[in-house]
């Protein structure tokens, strides 16, 4: 069998047979413990600075950010953004309960559909699972209420993110996923797809020169809901 | 499968040196990548320490590769995926074809994948009546032009804007004649519109994998354009092509590599999309492929374990070694004659294709050591190239003149005093001969060297003398 062909060839190279049970048990316990390694110090900051670092890194990677005091203020921020971008007041929205609970009825000029992304979408509103300050990165795990296609197909991708979901390093975001997610199929924490997104799509394939908006969104806008009193800078509090 | 042109390295290198548009592209290329990497590394004080961690994780994984592959495969299957174990390139091509045929595929979109180039997947699908579509911008233009990539992360860097315009006008025949391509932006817009339609109608999407994660049965791709994600999200079937050495044990292990990869490659802190895929669409999900296949490829890798070339299996294909290589920087990637160019290619190509086909490549080095000094997983590339040189020598594949010269050198090398004297005399003589010019285009007894490259005129001292002077200056 081809599986054994490969495994046996590996073992021949390593000059040993299959691993004995005690060694396998040791390796399994490493998998269970999934130890962390060096975590860069750059994101180990007090909460207000951590959120500020997240925003600074987002902007360095050509994304934009807006901060709103509470979830009820998100629809106005969406309307403002679409108007500022000269986009129609229409978008595809992730069918996420946090987004659905927002007071959209106060903004009758905004029209949206709760669904997956489509090829002709101009704008989308996604729910952010976590923000990673280290590099200004969004973690977007797939789920029925967080379709992957919304991250990819629209020209302008908007993401709502609670400040309390902003962490320092990648490892902290994975720890949060490990702790809170349960996959219906495997029973583990890993959903079908997890995207780490850092800024809008781009390419430097033409003469090594950066151009934004290759195949994915040309613009990425993050609306941060300041739900975490500890994360609000003194100037805003 | 992509033909190996490596035996013609010297001829191809000379042609590259005389190729003006290529030299223009190379100037742009060298300045860009090196400066960007340097800035990104300077921004992360832990970078050097992370290189050691990455090397150790890969060494640990390779030492237990059979174990981790089995755990990985179990976890892929738990998430509804199918693993196709493929010892050879033929097995892998057959597996991909069968999956595509079973899916009734006509159009197959593809994310950028070096292993796909290695296997020659496109030609194989075309021969069986399917249309493979490269979706990475650089790969797309190369497919249009029917050219191989010249770099592992910037496949079309050797083209200038005029080439893009030219190819698009020729291939996209319904374009109006007055359609303008003055800006790079216009080219991008045209490609985006073209490929959007392919993404939406493809039956199968094929991606590579930067990493495989044993703990969760996950494949990871890293892109900037988003083409890989569209490729693996929209079609009904997703095929991952991955060679066995892509394995890492856990997500936390993968974190170390994603901190190193983009910084080493493009000088970004992180690429735009780093995406983790595990199995097929879950029942209530609104999108994602209904089938998820991993074509797991050996094709010569397991044979490197336990040899001096095992270290090469740590490679994460970041391209830093070629971006910093003076030889690559002078001639570009096509001269190397196969899929993998630059220092990593000079080690890998003879390993995978045979020293008789690619034995010249390890000579395409000045042994300056810059490749090793930037390699994020600390592969000792110069000493691996030296291993190949020795093997090539033993097998008497080296031309007789070079062999005599090397034998002569070896006699001196074993006698340091004689070596120092001879090189001192030699360097002085060369300085006298070369007075007034920067480089020799030909030298007696060194025709093999100067036929393909100019020998810089020595500054007058030997390396060892200069080194000794510097050391004294330090203290
Ligand atoms: S050998 Fe090292 S530097 Fe070269 S591509 Fe591989 S990992 Fe990168």
XYZ file of C-alpha atoms and ligand atoms in Angstrom:
720
model
C 0.000 0.000 0.000
C 1.273 3.454 -0.891
C 0.808 4.680 2.667
C 3.162 1.981 3.905
C 5.568 2.593 1.029
C 6.038 6.181 2.193
C 6.120 5.392 5.913
C 8.592 2.545 5.431
C 10.821 4.660 3.255
C 10.844 7.341 5.971
C 11.756 4.743 8.584
C 14.525 3.353 6.385
C 15.979 6.848 6.113
C 15.701 7.375 9.851
C 17.291 3.946 10.375
C 14.629 2.593 12.670
C 11.332 0.707 12.643
C 7.944 2.039 13.754
C 8.204 4.031 16.985
C 7.691 2.020 20.198
C 4.533 2.735 22.182
C 6.242 4.768 24.914
C 7.771 7.162 22.375
C 4.444 7.546 20.625
C 2.866 8.348 23.969
C 5.462 11.060 24.549
C 4.785 12.619 21.160
C 1.043 12.411 21.756
C 1.455 14.264 25.007
C 3.362 16.990 23.159
C 0.390 17.267 20.775
C -1.994 17.411 23.742
C 0.079 20.057 25.509
C 0.812 22.034 22.275
C 3.516 24.096 24.026
C 4.060 27.715 22.986
C 7.502 29.001 22.002
C 9.001 32.484 21.956
C 6.200 35.055 21.829
C 7.415 38.484 20.676
C 7.303 41.099 23.405
C 5.865 43.789 21.106
C 2.220 43.015 21.914
C 2.631 42.515 25.668
C 1.139 45.886 26.585
C -1.520 47.399 28.838
C -4.962 47.046 27.222
C -5.353 50.582 25.820
C -1.947 50.392 24.120
C -2.668 46.887 22.860
C -5.785 48.107 21.076
C -3.838 51.097 19.785
C -1.132 48.759 18.442
C -3.804 46.679 16.702
C -5.123 49.798 14.986
C -1.662 51.110 14.101
C -0.731 47.781 12.492
C -4.043 47.632 10.617
C -3.369 51.046 9.156
C 0.215 50.160 8.306
C -1.241 47.354 6.164
C -3.643 49.750 4.364
C -6.804 48.849 6.286
C -8.906 51.488 8.074
C -10.546 51.508 11.502
C -13.361 53.320 13.285
C -14.186 53.104 16.995
C -17.762 53.229 18.242
C -18.911 53.278 21.884
C -21.408 50.400 21.630
C -23.006 47.887 19.270
C -25.988 50.198 18.733
C -23.661 52.673 17.029
C -22.503 50.230 14.359
C -25.256 50.918 11.755
C -24.375 54.631 11.695
C -20.693 53.762 11.258
C -21.586 51.443 8.368
C -23.680 54.161 6.703
C -20.868 56.692 7.139
C -18.265 54.377 5.682
C -20.291 53.402 2.606
C -21.077 57.059 1.925
C -17.447 58.091 2.328
C -16.402 55.370 -0.144
C -19.074 56.429 -2.640
C -20.579 52.973 -2.424
C -24.307 52.191 -2.643
C -25.989 51.827 0.784
C -26.307 48.084 0.262
C -24.298 45.163 1.594
C -24.260 41.449 2.368
C -24.228 40.744 6.107
C -23.032 37.717 8.040
C -26.037 35.993 9.682
C -24.480 36.498 13.126
C -26.724 37.158 16.139
C -24.591 40.099 17.318
C -25.041 41.812 13.963
C -28.718 40.870 13.666
C -29.454 42.468 17.056
C -28.250 45.905 15.963
C -30.845 48.683 15.456
C -30.850 48.601 11.650
C -34.439 49.835 11.537
C -33.185 53.271 12.549
C -31.360 53.448 9.189
C -34.014 52.686 6.572
C -31.739 53.875 3.759
C -29.370 50.945 4.462
C -30.380 47.727 2.754
C -28.746 44.417 3.454
C -29.198 40.685 3.082
C -27.998 38.157 5.669
C -26.271 35.520 3.520
C -22.962 34.253 2.084
C -20.905 36.378 -0.310
C -21.631 36.575 -4.044
C -19.461 37.482 -7.009
C -21.178 40.818 -7.578
C -21.165 42.057 -3.966
C -19.785 45.543 -3.537
C -19.723 45.536 0.253
C -19.994 43.067 3.119
C -20.267 43.180 6.885
C -18.534 40.345 8.712
C -18.262 39.433 12.365
C -14.698 39.374 13.707
C -13.852 36.565 16.117
C -10.591 38.109 17.322
C -8.122 40.861 16.519
C -4.401 40.239 16.935
C -2.410 43.313 17.914
C 0.981 41.811 16.986
C 0.391 42.416 13.284
C -3.065 44.050 13.024
C -4.580 40.731 12.002
C -8.215 39.570 12.119
C -9.059 35.967 12.955
C -12.170 34.864 11.036
C -13.156 31.220 11.707
C -15.823 29.800 9.388
C -19.259 29.069 10.842
C -22.836 29.212 9.569
C -22.976 32.711 11.041
C -19.576 33.700 9.604
C -19.382 32.607 5.929
C -15.862 32.632 4.451
C -17.001 34.007 1.090
C -17.874 37.351 2.738
C -14.159 37.835 3.459
C -13.226 37.383 -0.182
C -15.788 38.420 -2.774
C -16.871 42.020 -2.007
C -14.903 45.086 -3.100
C -15.134 46.580 0.368
C -15.079 44.267 3.387
C -16.274 45.675 6.722
C -15.702 43.753 9.941
C -17.270 44.404 13.339
C -14.903 43.563 16.183
C -15.418 43.963 19.929
C -12.453 45.582 21.689
C -12.696 42.831 24.290
C -11.836 40.360 21.508
C -8.530 42.055 20.696
C -5.561 40.040 21.969
C -1.804 40.464 21.772
C -0.273 37.481 19.959
C -1.414 34.759 17.546
C -1.185 32.175 20.324
C -3.763 34.060 22.390
C -6.225 34.048 19.504
C -5.773 30.291 19.051
C -6.239 29.803 22.804
C -9.526 31.686 22.560
C -10.645 29.481 19.663
C -9.591 26.339 21.524
C -11.584 27.447 24.557
C -14.788 28.618 22.904
C -15.353 26.782 19.632
C -16.803 23.362 19.103
C -16.889 21.844 15.653
C -20.083 19.957 14.854
C -18.304 17.354 12.736
C -15.123 16.474 14.632
C -16.038 17.492 18.161
C -12.726 19.366 18.261
C -12.290 23.134 18.218
C -11.091 23.536 14.616
C -13.770 24.698 12.166
C -13.477 23.994 8.448
C -11.635 27.213 7.755
C -9.821 29.868 9.761
C -8.614 32.958 7.953
C -6.032 35.284 9.410
C -6.524 38.509 7.464
C -4.054 41.398 7.522
C -5.214 44.283 5.353
C -6.893 44.308 1.938
C -5.876 42.003 -0.917
C -2.792 43.041 -2.904
C -0.204 41.947 -5.419
C 3.348 42.947 -6.232
C 3.598 40.611 -9.214
C 3.713 43.450 -11.732
C 7.214 44.931 -11.589
C 7.544 44.255 -7.853
C 5.289 47.205 -7.152
C 2.460 46.979 -4.658
C -1.092 47.335 -5.988
C -4.105 46.930 -3.705
C -7.192 44.891 -4.605
C -5.889 41.861 -6.468
C -8.610 39.196 -6.290
C -10.026 39.917 -2.860
C -11.322 43.154 -1.296
C -9.744 46.456 -2.315
C -10.684 47.953 1.044
C -10.847 46.528 4.546
C -12.578 48.545 7.260
C -12.741 47.433 10.887
C -15.426 48.859 13.165
C -14.267 48.415 16.753
C -16.973 48.318 19.408
C -15.508 49.688 22.635
C -17.126 47.207 25.016
C -14.046 46.854 27.193
C -13.695 49.676 29.759
C -10.088 48.658 30.429
C -9.176 49.098 26.760
C -10.424 52.643 26.312
C -7.661 55.243 26.226
C -7.964 58.020 28.840
C -8.706 60.553 26.128
C -11.876 58.690 25.097
C -13.055 57.560 28.514
C 6.498 17.136 -16.313
C 8.647 20.235 -16.574
C 11.762 19.362 -18.518
C 15.089 19.679 -16.794
C 17.363 22.136 -18.601
C 19.909 22.285 -15.815
C 22.724 20.637 -17.836
C 22.716 23.752 -20.061
C 23.258 26.004 -17.065
C 26.351 27.735 -18.408
C 24.846 28.584 -21.776
C 21.643 29.777 -20.157
C 23.526 31.891 -17.625
C 25.544 33.634 -20.357
C 22.357 34.346 -22.276
C 20.790 35.804 -19.112
C 23.727 38.146 -18.557
C 23.266 39.535 -22.051
C 19.464 39.862 -21.741
C 18.793 43.587 -21.234
C 15.113 43.441 -20.169
C 15.967 40.691 -17.695
C 18.815 42.748 -16.276
C 16.421 45.682 -15.840
C 14.015 43.432 -13.920
C 16.851 42.039 -11.815
C 17.976 45.469 -10.671
C 14.470 46.250 -9.457
C 14.255 42.852 -7.834
C 17.509 42.932 -5.818
C 16.871 46.337 -4.298
C 13.297 45.515 -3.386
C 13.518 42.193 -1.598
C 16.719 42.758 0.340
C 15.746 46.127 1.776
C 12.261 44.946 2.717
C 13.503 41.872 4.512
C 16.093 43.882 6.401
C 13.455 46.352 7.613
C 11.060 43.611 8.707
C 13.780 41.744 10.586
C 14.912 44.930 12.289
C 11.342 45.374 13.530
C 11.297 42.072 15.400
C 14.050 41.748 18.014
C 13.190 38.083 18.558
C 13.808 37.199 14.900
C 17.174 35.489 15.400
C 15.941 33.445 18.340
C 12.886 32.392 16.334
C 15.154 30.982 13.614
C 16.644 28.584 16.155
C 13.197 27.572 17.364
C 12.022 26.980 13.796
C 15.056 24.853 12.987
C 14.484 22.772 16.119
C 10.774 22.258 15.459
C 11.480 21.067 11.916
C 14.268 18.768 13.096
C 11.976 17.287 15.725
C 9.212 16.794 13.168
C 11.500 15.191 10.577
C 12.903 12.801 13.178
C 9.335 11.603 13.843
C 7.836 12.220 10.421
C 6.139 8.820 10.165
C 4.332 9.430 13.457
C 3.189 12.946 12.596
C 2.015 11.971 9.101
C -0.153 9.235 10.575
C -1.669 11.550 13.172
C -2.215 14.167 10.491
C -3.948 11.722 8.129
C -6.231 10.453 10.916
C -7.297 13.993 11.694
C -7.922 14.890 8.035
C -10.191 11.857 7.775
C -12.006 12.772 10.967
C -12.879 16.098 9.335
C -14.281 14.362 6.264
C -11.194 14.710 4.067
C -9.462 12.034 1.995
C -5.679 11.557 2.030
C -4.063 10.169 -1.124
C -0.573 8.836 -0.316
C 1.621 9.250 -3.385
C 5.174 7.865 -3.332
C 6.004 9.191 -6.817
C 5.149 12.069 -9.151
C 3.255 9.639 -11.383
C 1.100 8.544 -8.457
C 0.330 12.165 -7.610
C -0.606 13.119 -11.167
C -2.859 10.067 -11.408
C -4.531 10.886 -8.083
C -5.241 14.490 -9.099
C -6.579 13.429 -12.479
C -8.870 10.820 -10.955
C -10.352 13.275 -8.450
C -10.962 15.801 -11.236
C -12.488 13.181 -13.533
C -14.731 11.837 -10.777
C -15.908 15.402 -10.206
C -16.680 15.731 -13.924
C -14.392 18.762 -13.981
C -13.981 20.988 -16.993
C -12.393 24.046 -15.393
C -9.857 23.683 -12.590
C -8.649 26.838 -10.811
C -5.248 26.761 -9.185
C -3.544 28.651 -6.395
C 0.208 29.113 -6.641
C 2.020 25.883 -5.853
C 5.627 24.942 -6.522
C 4.879 21.251 -6.102
C 2.332 21.579 -8.915
C 5.152 22.881 -11.123
C 7.351 20.032 -9.938
C 4.684 17.491 -10.900
C 3.581 19.180 -14.108
C -0.088 19.095 -13.125
C -1.264 21.584 -15.759
C 0.054 19.651 -18.744
C -1.425 16.458 -17.344
C -4.903 17.963 -16.924
C -4.749 19.587 -20.348
C -3.777 16.294 -21.934
C -6.994 14.884 -20.509
C -9.234 17.612 -21.833
C -9.498 19.884 -18.795
C -8.723 23.567 -18.513
C -6.380 24.390 -15.613
C -6.368 28.117 -14.774
C -3.558 29.658 -12.749
C -5.037 32.405 -10.567
C -1.998 33.937 -8.897
C -1.373 37.023 -10.997
C 2.250 36.115 -11.738
C 1.419 32.498 -12.534
C -1.496 33.582 -14.714
C 0.655 35.726 -16.990
C 3.195 32.916 -17.238
C 0.463 30.499 -18.231
C -0.688 32.950 -20.889
C 2.910 33.216 -22.150
C 3.631 29.503 -21.703
C 6.731 30.207 -19.607
C 7.959 28.565 -16.407
C 8.279 30.641 -13.205
C 11.660 32.231 -12.574
C 11.310 32.657 -8.804
C 9.447 30.663 -6.164
C 7.431 33.539 -4.697
C 7.608 36.177 -7.448
C 7.193 33.898 -10.452
C 6.981 36.660 -13.076
C 9.383 39.222 -11.641
C 11.446 38.926 -14.835
C 8.690 40.573 -16.885
C 8.341 44.300 -17.426
C 5.056 46.190 -17.804
C 5.275 46.122 -21.594
C 5.400 42.328 -21.512
C 2.191 42.171 -19.496
C 0.380 44.534 -21.838
C 1.631 42.637 -24.837
C 0.542 39.250 -23.553
C -2.891 40.469 -22.445
C -3.576 42.066 -25.818
C -2.604 38.864 -27.557
C -4.461 36.445 -25.262
C -7.609 38.426 -24.454
C -8.573 38.819 -28.084
C -11.910 40.531 -27.528
C -10.249 43.522 -25.823
C -10.983 46.740 -27.724
C -7.870 48.118 -29.427
C -8.175 51.412 -27.562
C -8.204 49.736 -24.143
C -5.451 51.434 -22.183
C -2.762 49.711 -20.138
C -0.680 52.701 -19.102
C -0.735 51.862 -15.436
C -0.029 48.693 -13.504
C -3.510 49.222 -12.066
C -5.066 48.694 -15.538
C -3.327 45.355 -15.833
C -4.517 44.297 -12.404
C -8.112 45.327 -13.162
C -8.131 43.304 -16.375
C -6.760 40.191 -14.659
C -9.185 40.543 -11.761
C -12.217 40.706 -14.047
C -10.989 37.767 -16.140
C -10.286 35.504 -13.210
C -13.340 36.429 -11.125
C -15.453 34.559 -13.611
C -13.154 31.526 -13.502
C -13.342 31.411 -9.701
C -17.127 31.401 -9.814
C -17.471 28.681 -12.458
C -14.602 26.276 -11.645
C -15.487 22.704 -10.720
C -12.311 21.938 -8.783
C -9.803 24.178 -6.986
C -6.201 23.074 -6.442
C -3.910 24.760 -3.909
C -0.537 23.930 -2.468
C 0.215 24.011 1.251
C 2.822 25.994 3.137
C 2.311 23.855 6.220
C 0.394 20.776 7.329
C -0.626 20.604 10.976
C -0.689 17.143 12.543
C -2.680 18.087 15.645
C -5.768 19.177 13.697
C -5.330 17.681 10.198
C -5.066 21.190 8.747
C -3.447 22.557 5.566
C -2.209 26.152 5.578
C -1.805 28.493 2.618
C -0.232 31.943 2.681
C -1.103 34.485 -0.035
C -1.471 38.208 -0.607
C -3.927 38.260 -3.472
C -6.702 36.142 -2.000
C -6.635 33.915 -5.082
C -5.750 30.819 -3.079
C -8.729 31.397 -0.798
C -11.143 31.915 -3.679
C -9.704 28.759 -5.258
C -10.340 26.648 -2.190
C -13.642 28.199 -1.068
C -15.812 28.418 -4.183
C -15.527 25.170 -6.226
C -17.279 22.011 -5.108
C -13.999 20.117 -4.704
C -10.761 21.305 -3.085
C -7.493 19.434 -3.702
C -4.455 20.228 -1.557
C -1.085 19.271 -3.060
C 1.482 18.883 -0.300
C 4.827 17.179 0.041
C 5.468 15.264 3.221
C 8.038 17.677 4.700
C 5.426 20.448 5.098
C 4.443 18.890 8.411
C 4.532 20.693 11.765
C 2.997 19.239 14.932
C 0.714 21.957 16.330
C -0.841 25.377 15.712
C 1.567 26.871 18.242
C 4.471 25.420 16.256
C 2.977 26.948 13.104
C 2.936 30.382 14.824
C 6.736 30.427 14.876
C 6.867 29.735 11.143
C 4.317 32.342 10.159
C 6.356 34.926 12.082
C 9.392 34.017 9.975
C 7.919 33.267 6.558
C 6.548 36.606 5.330
C 9.365 38.613 6.893
C 11.937 36.427 5.143
C 10.030 36.352 1.867
C 8.495 39.734 1.075
C 9.448 41.699 4.174
C 5.835 41.866 5.340
C 5.113 41.226 9.022
C 2.467 38.770 7.865
C 1.031 38.023 4.437
C -2.519 39.277 3.870
C -4.159 35.859 4.018
C -2.880 33.013 6.174
C -5.606 30.403 5.935
C -6.115 27.133 7.791
C -8.320 24.504 6.101
C -9.575 21.384 7.833
C -11.839 19.003 5.929
C -14.961 19.700 3.869
C -17.930 22.005 4.393
C -19.754 21.435 7.664
C -23.435 20.611 7.383
C -24.945 23.980 8.334
C -22.229 26.132 6.649
C -23.245 28.420 3.785
C -20.040 27.959 1.791
C -16.908 25.869 1.402
C -16.124 22.796 -0.719
C -18.143 19.600 -0.381
C -15.052 17.457 -0.946
C -11.585 17.963 0.530
C -8.667 15.884 -0.771
C -5.038 15.953 0.259
C -2.599 14.566 -2.289
C 0.352 13.789 -0.056
C 3.549 13.523 -2.065
C 6.908 11.958 -1.320
C 8.638 12.126 -4.740
C 12.161 11.773 -3.388
C 11.834 13.475 0.020
C 12.005 10.362 2.187
C 15.227 9.389 0.411
C 16.869 12.549 1.794
C 16.234 11.527 5.408
C 19.303 10.147 7.103
C 21.611 11.677 4.453
C 23.612 14.897 4.554
C 20.707 16.476 2.657
C 18.131 15.916 5.408
C 18.584 19.547 6.501
C 17.165 20.665 3.165
C 13.789 19.199 4.162
C 13.400 22.081 6.638
C 12.970 24.501 3.721
C 9.783 26.593 3.920
C 10.201 27.999 0.375
C 10.533 31.618 1.483
C 13.007 32.518 -1.298
C 15.279 34.584 0.968
C 18.283 32.559 -0.217
C 17.752 33.454 -3.874
C 16.801 37.043 -3.024
C 20.218 37.465 -1.419
C 22.276 35.348 -3.819
C 24.734 37.268 -6.027
C 24.610 34.548 -8.682
C 20.802 34.474 -8.816
C 20.801 38.272 -8.746
C 22.978 38.321 -11.857
C 21.182 35.717 -13.971
C 17.635 35.244 -12.603
C 15.845 31.944 -12.233
C 15.391 30.507 -15.721
C 19.094 29.734 -16.140
C 18.840 27.122 -13.395
C 16.728 25.081 -15.739
C 14.132 23.539 -13.444
C 11.420 24.455 -10.949
C 13.609 25.492 -8.019
C 16.299 28.118 -8.697
C 18.893 29.845 -6.542
C 20.783 28.223 -3.678
C 17.856 26.083 -2.499
C 17.400 24.849 -6.057
C 21.091 24.090 -6.445
C 20.771 21.713 -3.506
C 17.296 20.371 -4.252
C 17.419 19.858 -8.023
C 20.308 17.348 -8.031
C 18.623 15.606 -5.079
C 15.307 15.233 -6.857
C 16.412 15.000 -10.494
C 19.818 13.349 -10.200
C 23.346 14.666 -10.128
C 23.845 13.746 -13.799
C 21.058 16.168 -14.785
C 21.798 18.968 -12.363
C 25.304 18.386 -11.096
C 26.492 21.731 -12.475
C 24.122 23.745 -10.331
C 26.036 23.540 -7.043
C 28.887 25.278 -8.870
C 26.644 28.285 -9.392
C 27.750 29.707 -6.114
C 30.406 32.054 -4.847
C 30.161 30.386 -1.424
C 29.713 33.831 0.069
C 27.364 32.378 2.691
C 24.630 35.018 2.480
C 21.981 32.401 1.741
C 22.686 30.539 4.940
C 22.797 33.749 6.941
C 19.253 34.723 5.891
C 17.634 31.270 5.805
C 14.856 31.295 8.431
C 15.374 27.617 9.230
C 19.175 27.829 9.121
C 19.845 25.367 6.326
C 23.621 25.168 5.729
C 23.177 25.754 1.998
C 26.854 26.361 1.105
C 28.028 23.158 2.737
C 25.215 21.197 1.077
C 26.301 22.607 -2.276
C 29.837 21.613 -1.413
C 28.609 18.051 -0.720
C 27.184 17.947 -4.210
C 30.388 19.235 -5.710
C 32.264 16.462 -3.967
C 29.829 13.846 -5.158
C 29.902 15.169 -8.669
C 33.690 15.054 -8.507
C 33.702 11.481 -7.244
C 31.408 10.430 -10.014
C 33.775 12.047 -12.524
C 31.036 14.136 -13.956
C 33.211 17.224 -13.708
C 35.043 18.129 -16.893
C 38.688 16.880 -16.770
C 40.278 20.356 -16.610
C 38.222 21.333 -13.616
C 39.090 18.052 -11.978
C 42.817 18.607 -12.404
C 42.520 22.131 -11.099
C 40.589 20.964 -8.058
C 43.118 18.217 -7.412
C 45.842 20.837 -7.557
C 43.895 23.020 -5.135
C 43.369 20.080 -2.790
C 47.127 19.488 -2.620
C 47.600 23.080 -1.469
C 44.624 23.073 0.828
C 46.186 20.274 2.825
C 49.387 22.335 3.138
C 48.334 25.690 4.580
C 51.750 27.345 4.359
C 52.188 26.486 0.705
C 48.594 27.575 0.054
C 49.136 30.958 1.654
C 52.313 31.547 -0.283
C 50.790 30.519 -3.580
C 47.651 32.596 -3.178
C 49.663 35.623 -2.106
C 51.792 35.333 -5.209
C 48.760 34.633 -7.342
C 46.810 37.593 -6.044
C 49.746 39.941 -6.606
C 50.239 38.680 -10.123
C 46.569 39.123 -10.886
C 46.638 42.628 -9.504
C 49.504 43.520 -11.776
C 47.844 41.942 -14.770
C 44.511 43.500 -14.027
C 45.703 47.018 -13.385
C 43.239 49.501 -14.731
C 40.334 47.124 -15.228
C 37.690 45.985 -12.824
C 37.425 42.380 -13.913
C 39.024 39.749 -16.085
C 36.926 38.391 -18.872
C 39.344 35.572 -19.504
C 42.298 34.100 -17.673
C 44.748 31.387 -18.551
C 43.884 28.062 -16.850
C 40.576 29.442 -15.671
C 38.564 29.403 -18.863
C 35.917 27.301 -17.172
C 35.419 30.022 -14.619
C 35.631 33.086 -16.843
C 33.514 31.637 -19.654
C 30.477 32.062 -17.464
C 31.509 34.925 -15.199
C 34.064 37.673 -14.834
C 36.699 37.247 -12.170
C 36.991 40.384 -10.083
C 40.524 41.736 -9.902
C 41.832 40.985 -6.418
C 42.467 43.950 -4.219
C 46.008 42.735 -3.749
C 45.745 40.729 -0.546
C 44.379 37.254 0.015
C 41.243 36.656 1.999
C 43.244 35.129 4.824
C 45.630 38.070 4.962
C 42.737 40.523 5.004
C 40.953 38.485 7.627
C 44.032 38.459 9.828
C 44.356 42.231 9.420
C 40.725 42.774 10.403
C 41.010 40.548 13.429
C 44.045 42.536 14.579
C 42.169 45.774 13.973
C 39.355 44.609 16.209
C 41.376 44.033 19.324
S 16.508 27.279 1.773
Fe 15.999 28.634 3.488
S 16.099 30.695 2.592
Fe 15.992 29.258 0.852
S 13.804 29.090 0.388
Fe 14.289 27.441 1.816
S 13.815 28.278 3.841
Fe 13.967 30.016 2.445
